[in-house]
MMTF fields as JSON, N, C-alpha, C and O atoms, coordinates in Angstrom:
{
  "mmtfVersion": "1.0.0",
  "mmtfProducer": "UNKNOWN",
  "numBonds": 459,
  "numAtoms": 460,
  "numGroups": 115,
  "numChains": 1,
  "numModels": 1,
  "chainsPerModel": [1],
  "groupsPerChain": [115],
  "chainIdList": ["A"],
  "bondAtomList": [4, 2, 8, 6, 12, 10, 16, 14, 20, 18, 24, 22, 28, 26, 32, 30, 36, 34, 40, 38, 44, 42, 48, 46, 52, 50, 56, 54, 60, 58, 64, 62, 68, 66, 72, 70, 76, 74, 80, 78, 84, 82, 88, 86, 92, 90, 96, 94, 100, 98, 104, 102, 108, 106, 112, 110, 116, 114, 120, 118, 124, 122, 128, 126, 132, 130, 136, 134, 140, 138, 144, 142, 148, 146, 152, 150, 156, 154, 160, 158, 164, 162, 168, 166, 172, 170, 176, 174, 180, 178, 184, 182, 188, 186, 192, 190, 196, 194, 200, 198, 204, 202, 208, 206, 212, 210, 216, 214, 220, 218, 224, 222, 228, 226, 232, 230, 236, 234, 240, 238, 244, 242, 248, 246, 252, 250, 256, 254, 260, 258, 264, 262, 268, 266, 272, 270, 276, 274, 280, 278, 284, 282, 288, 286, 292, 290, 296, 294, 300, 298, 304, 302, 308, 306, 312, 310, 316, 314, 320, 318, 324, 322, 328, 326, 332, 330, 336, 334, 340, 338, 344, 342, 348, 346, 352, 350, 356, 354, 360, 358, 364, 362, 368, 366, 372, 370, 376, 374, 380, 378, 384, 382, 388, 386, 392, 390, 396, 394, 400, 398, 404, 402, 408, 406, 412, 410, 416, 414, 420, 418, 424, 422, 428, 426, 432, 430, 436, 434, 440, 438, 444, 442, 448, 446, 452, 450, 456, 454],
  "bondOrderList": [1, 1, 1, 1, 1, 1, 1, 1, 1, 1, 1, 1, 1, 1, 1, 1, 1, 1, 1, 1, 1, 1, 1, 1, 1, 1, 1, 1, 1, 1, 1, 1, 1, 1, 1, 1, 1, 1, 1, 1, 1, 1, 1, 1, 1, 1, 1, 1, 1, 1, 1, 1, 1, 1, 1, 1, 1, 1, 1, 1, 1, 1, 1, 1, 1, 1, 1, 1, 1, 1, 1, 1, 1, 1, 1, 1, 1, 1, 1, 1, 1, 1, 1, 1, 1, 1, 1, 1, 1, 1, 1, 1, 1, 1, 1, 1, 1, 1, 1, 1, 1, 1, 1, 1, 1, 1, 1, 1, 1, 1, 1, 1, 1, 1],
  "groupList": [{"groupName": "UNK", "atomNameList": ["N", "CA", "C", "O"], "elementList": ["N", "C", "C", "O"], "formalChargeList": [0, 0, 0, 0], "bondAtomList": [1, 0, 2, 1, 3, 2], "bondOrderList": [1, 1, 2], "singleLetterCode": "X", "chemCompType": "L-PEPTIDE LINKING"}],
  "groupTypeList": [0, 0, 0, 0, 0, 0, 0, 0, 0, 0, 0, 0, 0, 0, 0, 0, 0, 0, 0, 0, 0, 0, 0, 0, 0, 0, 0, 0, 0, 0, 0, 0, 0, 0, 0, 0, 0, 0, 0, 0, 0, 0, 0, 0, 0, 0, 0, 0, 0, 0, 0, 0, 0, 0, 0, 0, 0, 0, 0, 0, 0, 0, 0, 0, 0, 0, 0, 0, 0, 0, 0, 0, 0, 0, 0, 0, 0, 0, 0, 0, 0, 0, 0, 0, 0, 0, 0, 0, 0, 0, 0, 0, 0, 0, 0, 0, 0, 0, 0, 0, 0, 0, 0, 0, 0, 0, 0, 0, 0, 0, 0, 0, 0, 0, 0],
  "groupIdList": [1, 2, 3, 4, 5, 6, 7, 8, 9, 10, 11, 12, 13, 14, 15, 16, 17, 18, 19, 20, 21, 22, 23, 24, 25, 26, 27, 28, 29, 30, 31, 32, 33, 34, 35, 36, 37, 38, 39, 40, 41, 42, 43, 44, 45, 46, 47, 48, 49, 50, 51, 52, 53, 54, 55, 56, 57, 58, 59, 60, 61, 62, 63, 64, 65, 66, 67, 68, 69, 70, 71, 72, 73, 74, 75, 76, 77, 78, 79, 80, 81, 82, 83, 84, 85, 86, 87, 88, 89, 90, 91, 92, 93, 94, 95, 96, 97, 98, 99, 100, 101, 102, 103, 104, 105, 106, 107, 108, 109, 110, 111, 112, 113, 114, 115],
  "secStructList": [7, 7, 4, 4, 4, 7, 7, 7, 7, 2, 2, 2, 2, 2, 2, 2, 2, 2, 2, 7, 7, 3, 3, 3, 7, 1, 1, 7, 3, 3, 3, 7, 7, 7, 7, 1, 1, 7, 1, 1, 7, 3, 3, 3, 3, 3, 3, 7, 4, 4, 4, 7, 7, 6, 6, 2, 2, 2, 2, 2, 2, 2, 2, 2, 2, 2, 2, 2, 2, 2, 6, 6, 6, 6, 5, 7, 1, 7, 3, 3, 3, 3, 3, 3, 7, 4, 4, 4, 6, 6, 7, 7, 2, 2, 2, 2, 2, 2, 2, 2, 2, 2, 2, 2, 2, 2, 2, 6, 7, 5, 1, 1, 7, 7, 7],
  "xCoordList": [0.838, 0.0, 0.884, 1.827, 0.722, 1.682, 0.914, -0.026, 2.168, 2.098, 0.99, 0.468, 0.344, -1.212, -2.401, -3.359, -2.409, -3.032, -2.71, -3.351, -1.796, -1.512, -2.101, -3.097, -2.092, -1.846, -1.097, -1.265, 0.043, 1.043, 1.407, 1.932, 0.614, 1.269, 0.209, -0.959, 1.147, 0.131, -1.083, -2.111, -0.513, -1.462, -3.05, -4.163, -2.803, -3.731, -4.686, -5.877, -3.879, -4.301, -5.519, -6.736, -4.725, -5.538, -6.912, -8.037, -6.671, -7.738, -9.044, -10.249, -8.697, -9.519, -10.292, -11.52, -9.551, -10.037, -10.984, -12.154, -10.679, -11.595, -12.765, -13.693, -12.602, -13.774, -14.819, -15.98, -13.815, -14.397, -15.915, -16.816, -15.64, -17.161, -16.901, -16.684, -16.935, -16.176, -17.208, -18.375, -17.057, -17.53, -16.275, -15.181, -17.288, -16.198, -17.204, -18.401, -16.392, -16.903, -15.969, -15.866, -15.579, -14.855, -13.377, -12.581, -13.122, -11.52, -10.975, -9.813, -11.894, -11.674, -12.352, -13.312, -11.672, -12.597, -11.862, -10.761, -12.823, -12.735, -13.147, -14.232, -12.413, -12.575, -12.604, -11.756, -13.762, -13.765, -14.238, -15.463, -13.301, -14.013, -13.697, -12.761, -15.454, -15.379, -14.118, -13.965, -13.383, -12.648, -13.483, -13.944, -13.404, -13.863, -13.275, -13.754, -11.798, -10.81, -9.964, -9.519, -9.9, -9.432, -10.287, -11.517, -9.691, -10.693, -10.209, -10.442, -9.626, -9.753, -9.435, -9.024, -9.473, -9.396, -8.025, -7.116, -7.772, -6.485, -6.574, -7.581, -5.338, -5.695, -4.829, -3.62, -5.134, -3.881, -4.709, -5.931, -3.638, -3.607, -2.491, -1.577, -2.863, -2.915, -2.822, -3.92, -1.834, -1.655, -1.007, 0.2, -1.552, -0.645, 0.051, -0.44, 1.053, 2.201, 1.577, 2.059, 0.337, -0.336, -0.684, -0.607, -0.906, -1.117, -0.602, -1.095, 0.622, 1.782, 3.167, 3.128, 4.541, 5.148, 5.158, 4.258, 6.236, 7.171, 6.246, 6.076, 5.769, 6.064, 3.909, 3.377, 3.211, 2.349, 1.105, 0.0, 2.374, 1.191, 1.717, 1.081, 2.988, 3.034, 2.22, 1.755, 2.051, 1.125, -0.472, -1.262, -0.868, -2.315, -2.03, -2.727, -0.968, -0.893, -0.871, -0.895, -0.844, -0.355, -1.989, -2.21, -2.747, -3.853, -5.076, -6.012, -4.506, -5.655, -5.325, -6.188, -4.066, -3.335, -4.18, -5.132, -3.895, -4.646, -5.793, -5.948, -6.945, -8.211, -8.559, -9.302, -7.768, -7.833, -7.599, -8.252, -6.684, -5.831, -7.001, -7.498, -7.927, -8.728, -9.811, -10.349, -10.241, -11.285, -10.738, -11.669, -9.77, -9.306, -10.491, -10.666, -11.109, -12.112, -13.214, -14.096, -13.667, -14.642, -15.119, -16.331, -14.191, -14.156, -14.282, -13.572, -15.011, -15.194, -14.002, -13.389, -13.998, -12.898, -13.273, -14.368, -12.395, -12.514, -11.228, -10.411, -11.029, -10.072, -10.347, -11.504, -9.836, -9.867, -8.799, -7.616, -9.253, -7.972, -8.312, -8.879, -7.804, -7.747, -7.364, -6.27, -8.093, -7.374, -7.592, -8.697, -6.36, -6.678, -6.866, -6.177, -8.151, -8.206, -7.671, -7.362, -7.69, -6.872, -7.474, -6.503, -8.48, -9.01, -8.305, -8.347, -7.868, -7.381, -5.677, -5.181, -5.137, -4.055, -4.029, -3.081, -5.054, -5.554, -6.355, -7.076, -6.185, -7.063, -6.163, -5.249, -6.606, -5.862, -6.006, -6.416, -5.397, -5.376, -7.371, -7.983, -7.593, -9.215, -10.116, -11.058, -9.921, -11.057, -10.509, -11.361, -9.199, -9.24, -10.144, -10.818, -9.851, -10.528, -12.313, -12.918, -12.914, -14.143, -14.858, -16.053, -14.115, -14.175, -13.782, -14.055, -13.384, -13.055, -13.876, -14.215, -14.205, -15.523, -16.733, -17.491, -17.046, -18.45, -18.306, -19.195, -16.844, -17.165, -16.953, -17.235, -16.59, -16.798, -18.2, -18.687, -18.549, -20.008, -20.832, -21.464, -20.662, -21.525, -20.598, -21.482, -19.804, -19.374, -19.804, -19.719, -20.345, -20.961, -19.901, -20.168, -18.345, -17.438, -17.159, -16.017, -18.039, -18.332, -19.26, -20.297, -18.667, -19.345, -20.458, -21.053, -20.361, -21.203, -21.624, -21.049, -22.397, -23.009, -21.616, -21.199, -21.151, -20.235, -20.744, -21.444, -20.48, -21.21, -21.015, -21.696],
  "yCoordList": [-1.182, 0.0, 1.248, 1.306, 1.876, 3.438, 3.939, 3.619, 5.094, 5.956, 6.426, 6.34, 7.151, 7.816, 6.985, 7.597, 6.111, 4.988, 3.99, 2.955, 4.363, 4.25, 4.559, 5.205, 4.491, 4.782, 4.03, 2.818, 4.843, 4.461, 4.418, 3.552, 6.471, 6.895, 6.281, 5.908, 6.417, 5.852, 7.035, 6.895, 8.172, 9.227, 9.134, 9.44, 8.762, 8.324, 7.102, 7.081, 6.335, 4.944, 5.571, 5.463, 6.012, 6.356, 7.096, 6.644, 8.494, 9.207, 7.897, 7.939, 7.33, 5.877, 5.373, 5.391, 4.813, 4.375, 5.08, 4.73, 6.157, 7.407, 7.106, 6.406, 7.921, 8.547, 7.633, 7.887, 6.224, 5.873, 4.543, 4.531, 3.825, 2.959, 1.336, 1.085, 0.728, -0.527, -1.592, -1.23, -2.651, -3.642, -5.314, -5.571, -5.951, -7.605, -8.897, -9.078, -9.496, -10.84, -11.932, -11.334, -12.72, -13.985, -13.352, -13.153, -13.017, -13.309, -11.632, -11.227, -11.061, -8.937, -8.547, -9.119, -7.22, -5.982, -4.997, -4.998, -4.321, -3.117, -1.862, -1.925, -0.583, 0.505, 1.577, 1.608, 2.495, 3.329, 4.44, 4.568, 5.664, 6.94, 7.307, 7.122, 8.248, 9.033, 10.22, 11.217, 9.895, 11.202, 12.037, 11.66, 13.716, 14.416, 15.027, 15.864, 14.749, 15.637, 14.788, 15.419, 13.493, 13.061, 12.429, 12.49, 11.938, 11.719, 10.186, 9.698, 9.487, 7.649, 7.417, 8.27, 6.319, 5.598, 5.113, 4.854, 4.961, 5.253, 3.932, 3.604, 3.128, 1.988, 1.414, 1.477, 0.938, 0.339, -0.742, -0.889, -1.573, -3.054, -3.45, -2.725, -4.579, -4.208, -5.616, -6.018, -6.767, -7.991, -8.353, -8.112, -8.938, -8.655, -9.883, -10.798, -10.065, -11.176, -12.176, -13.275, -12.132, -13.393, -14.547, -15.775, -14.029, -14.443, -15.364, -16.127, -15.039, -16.18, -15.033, -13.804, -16.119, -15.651, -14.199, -13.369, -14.255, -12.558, -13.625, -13.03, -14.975, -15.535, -15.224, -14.593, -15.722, -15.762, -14.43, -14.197, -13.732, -12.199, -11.609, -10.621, -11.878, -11.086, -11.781, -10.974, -12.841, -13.909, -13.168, -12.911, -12.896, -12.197, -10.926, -10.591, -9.971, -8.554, -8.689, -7.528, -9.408, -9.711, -10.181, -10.061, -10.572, -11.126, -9.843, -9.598, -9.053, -8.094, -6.592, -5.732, -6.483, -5.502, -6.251, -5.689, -6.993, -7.935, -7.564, -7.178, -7.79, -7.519, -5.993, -5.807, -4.964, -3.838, -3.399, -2.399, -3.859, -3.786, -3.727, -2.693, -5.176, -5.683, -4.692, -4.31, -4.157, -3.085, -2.013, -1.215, -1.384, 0.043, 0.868, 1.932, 0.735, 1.709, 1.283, 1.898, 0.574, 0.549, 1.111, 1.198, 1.54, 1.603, 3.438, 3.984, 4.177, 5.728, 5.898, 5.059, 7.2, 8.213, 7.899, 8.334, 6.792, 6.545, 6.349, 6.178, 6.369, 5.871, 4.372, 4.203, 3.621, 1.941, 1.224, 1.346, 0.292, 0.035, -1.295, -1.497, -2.417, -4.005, -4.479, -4.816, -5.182, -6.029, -7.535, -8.073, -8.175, -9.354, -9.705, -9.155, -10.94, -11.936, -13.603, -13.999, -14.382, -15.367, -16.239, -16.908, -16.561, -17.563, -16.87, -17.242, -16.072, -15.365, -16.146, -16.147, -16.54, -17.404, -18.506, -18.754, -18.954, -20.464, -20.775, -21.772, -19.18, -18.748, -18.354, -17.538, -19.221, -18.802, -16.902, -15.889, -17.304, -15.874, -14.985, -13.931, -16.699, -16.339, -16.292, -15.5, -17.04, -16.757, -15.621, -14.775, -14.857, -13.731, -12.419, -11.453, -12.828, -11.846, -11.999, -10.928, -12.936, -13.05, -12.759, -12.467, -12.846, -12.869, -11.036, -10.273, -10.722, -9.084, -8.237, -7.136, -8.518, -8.283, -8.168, -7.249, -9.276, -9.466, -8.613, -7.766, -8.242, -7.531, -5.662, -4.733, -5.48, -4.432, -3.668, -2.584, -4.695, -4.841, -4.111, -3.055, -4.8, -4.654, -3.117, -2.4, -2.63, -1.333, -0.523, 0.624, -0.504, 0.168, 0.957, 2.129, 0.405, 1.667, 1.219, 1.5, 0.373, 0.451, 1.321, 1.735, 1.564, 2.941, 2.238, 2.7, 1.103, 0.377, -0.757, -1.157, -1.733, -2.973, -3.979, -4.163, -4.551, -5.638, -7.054, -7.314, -8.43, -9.313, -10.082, -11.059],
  "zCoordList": [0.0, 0.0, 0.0, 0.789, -0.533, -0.565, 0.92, 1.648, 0.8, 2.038, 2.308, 3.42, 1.022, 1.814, 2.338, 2.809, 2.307, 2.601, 3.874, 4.054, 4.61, 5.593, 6.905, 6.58, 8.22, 9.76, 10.32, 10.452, 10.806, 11.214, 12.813, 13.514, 13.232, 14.043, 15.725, 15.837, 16.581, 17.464, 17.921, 18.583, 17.299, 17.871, 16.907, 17.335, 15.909, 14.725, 15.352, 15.663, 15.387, 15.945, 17.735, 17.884, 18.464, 19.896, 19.044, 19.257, 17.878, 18.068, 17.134, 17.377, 16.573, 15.913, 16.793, 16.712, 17.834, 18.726, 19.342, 19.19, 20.121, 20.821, 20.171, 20.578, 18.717, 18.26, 17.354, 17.033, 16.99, 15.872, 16.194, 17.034, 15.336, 16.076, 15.534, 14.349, 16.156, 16.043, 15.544, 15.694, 15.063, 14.443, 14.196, 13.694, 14.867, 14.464, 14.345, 14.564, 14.004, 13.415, 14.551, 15.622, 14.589, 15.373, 15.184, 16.102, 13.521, 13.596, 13.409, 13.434, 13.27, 12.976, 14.013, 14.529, 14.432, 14.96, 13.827, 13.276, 13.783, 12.652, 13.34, 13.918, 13.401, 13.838, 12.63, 11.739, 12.74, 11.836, 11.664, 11.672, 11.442, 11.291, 9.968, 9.191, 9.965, 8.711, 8.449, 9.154, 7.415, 6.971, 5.688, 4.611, 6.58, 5.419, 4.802, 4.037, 4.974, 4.556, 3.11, 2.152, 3.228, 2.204, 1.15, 1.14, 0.439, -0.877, -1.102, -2.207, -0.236, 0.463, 1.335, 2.122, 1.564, 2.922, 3.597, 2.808, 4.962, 5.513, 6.303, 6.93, 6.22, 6.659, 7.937, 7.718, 9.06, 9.995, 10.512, 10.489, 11.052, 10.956, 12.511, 12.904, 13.051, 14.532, 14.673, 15.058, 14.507, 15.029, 16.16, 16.175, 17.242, 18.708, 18.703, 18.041, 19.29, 19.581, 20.044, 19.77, 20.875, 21.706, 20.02, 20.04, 19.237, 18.032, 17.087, 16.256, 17.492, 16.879, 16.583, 16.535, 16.386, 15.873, 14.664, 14.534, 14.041, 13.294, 11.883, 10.819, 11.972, 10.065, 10.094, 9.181, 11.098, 11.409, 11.212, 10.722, 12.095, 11.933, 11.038, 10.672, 10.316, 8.929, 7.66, 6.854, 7.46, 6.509, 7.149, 6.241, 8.295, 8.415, 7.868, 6.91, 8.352, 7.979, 6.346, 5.936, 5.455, 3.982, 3.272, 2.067, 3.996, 3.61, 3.662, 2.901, 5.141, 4.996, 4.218, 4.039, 3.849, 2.97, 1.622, 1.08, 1.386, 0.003, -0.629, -1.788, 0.651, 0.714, -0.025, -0.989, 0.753, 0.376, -0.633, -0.931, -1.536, -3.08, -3.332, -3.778, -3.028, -4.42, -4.36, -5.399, -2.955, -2.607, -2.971, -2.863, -3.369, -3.369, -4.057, -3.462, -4.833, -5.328, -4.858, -5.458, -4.119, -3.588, -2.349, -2.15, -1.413, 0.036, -0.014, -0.858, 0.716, 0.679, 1.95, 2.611, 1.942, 2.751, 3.66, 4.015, 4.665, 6.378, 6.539, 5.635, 7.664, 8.69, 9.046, 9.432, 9.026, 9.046, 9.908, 9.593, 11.255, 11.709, 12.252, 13.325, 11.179, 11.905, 12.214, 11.761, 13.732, 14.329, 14.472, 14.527, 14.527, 13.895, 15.552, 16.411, 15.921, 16.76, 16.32, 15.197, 17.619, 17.682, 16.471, 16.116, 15.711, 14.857, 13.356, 12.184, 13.826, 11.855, 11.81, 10.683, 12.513, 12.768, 11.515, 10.769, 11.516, 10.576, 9.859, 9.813, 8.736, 7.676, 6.8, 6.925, 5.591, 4.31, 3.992, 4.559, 2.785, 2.243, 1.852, 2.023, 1.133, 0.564, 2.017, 1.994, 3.234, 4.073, 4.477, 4.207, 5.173, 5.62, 4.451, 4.81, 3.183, 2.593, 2.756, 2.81, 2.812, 2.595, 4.183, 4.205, 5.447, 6.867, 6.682, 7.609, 5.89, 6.292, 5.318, 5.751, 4.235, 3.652, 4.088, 3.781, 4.981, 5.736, 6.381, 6.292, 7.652, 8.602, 7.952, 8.708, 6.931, 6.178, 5.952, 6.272, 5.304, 4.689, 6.157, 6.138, 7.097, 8.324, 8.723, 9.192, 8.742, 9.044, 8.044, 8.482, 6.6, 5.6, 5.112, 4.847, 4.881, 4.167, 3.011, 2.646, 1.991, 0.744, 0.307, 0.825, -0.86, -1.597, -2.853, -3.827, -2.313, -3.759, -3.639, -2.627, -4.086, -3.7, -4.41, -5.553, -2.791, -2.936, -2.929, -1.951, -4.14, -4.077, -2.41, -2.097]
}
């Protein structure tokens, strides 16, 4: 993902949290505020060590970067920040995408009817 498309900073990350409004499924929580300032969506990603190893939560961090590629024009101007729970450990590439879709879908930051 290029830079603008990013959240990096932890100060970004806290005000997400604060302000934004959360949504999960078993293996995501999804946090999200509206941005009215940019013209897409800003993304951070949040795998904790209880999770598995450096090979583990980078193969999840790689799956839900993925997801987003394929969504890039679909998704409107938010702030977006996922976190992976313990069942996303032992999910291919295709269920993390279809498990982060659903819980998308249910946060409403598609701009368009996703199948």
């Amino acid at each position: 993902m290029e830079k603008q498309y990013r959240i990096k900073k932890n100060k970004d990350f806290q005000f997400v949290y604060k302000k934004g409004k959360s949504v999960a499924n078993r293996q995501f929580v999804v946090y999200t505020k509206p941005n009215k300032t940019l013209t897409h969506f800003r993304l951070g990603i949040s795998v904790s060590k209880k999770i598995g190893n450096a090979v583990v939560r980078n193969r999840i961090k790689r799956g839900v970067r993925e997801t987003f590629k394929v969504h890039k024009d679909d998704i409107i101007a938010t702030e977006i920040i996922v976190i992976a729970r313990q069942p996303a450990k032992d999910m291919s590439a295709l269920q993390i995408q279809a498990s982060l879709e659903h819980v998308l879908k249910i946060a409403k930051v598609f701009n368009k009817r996703i199948r």
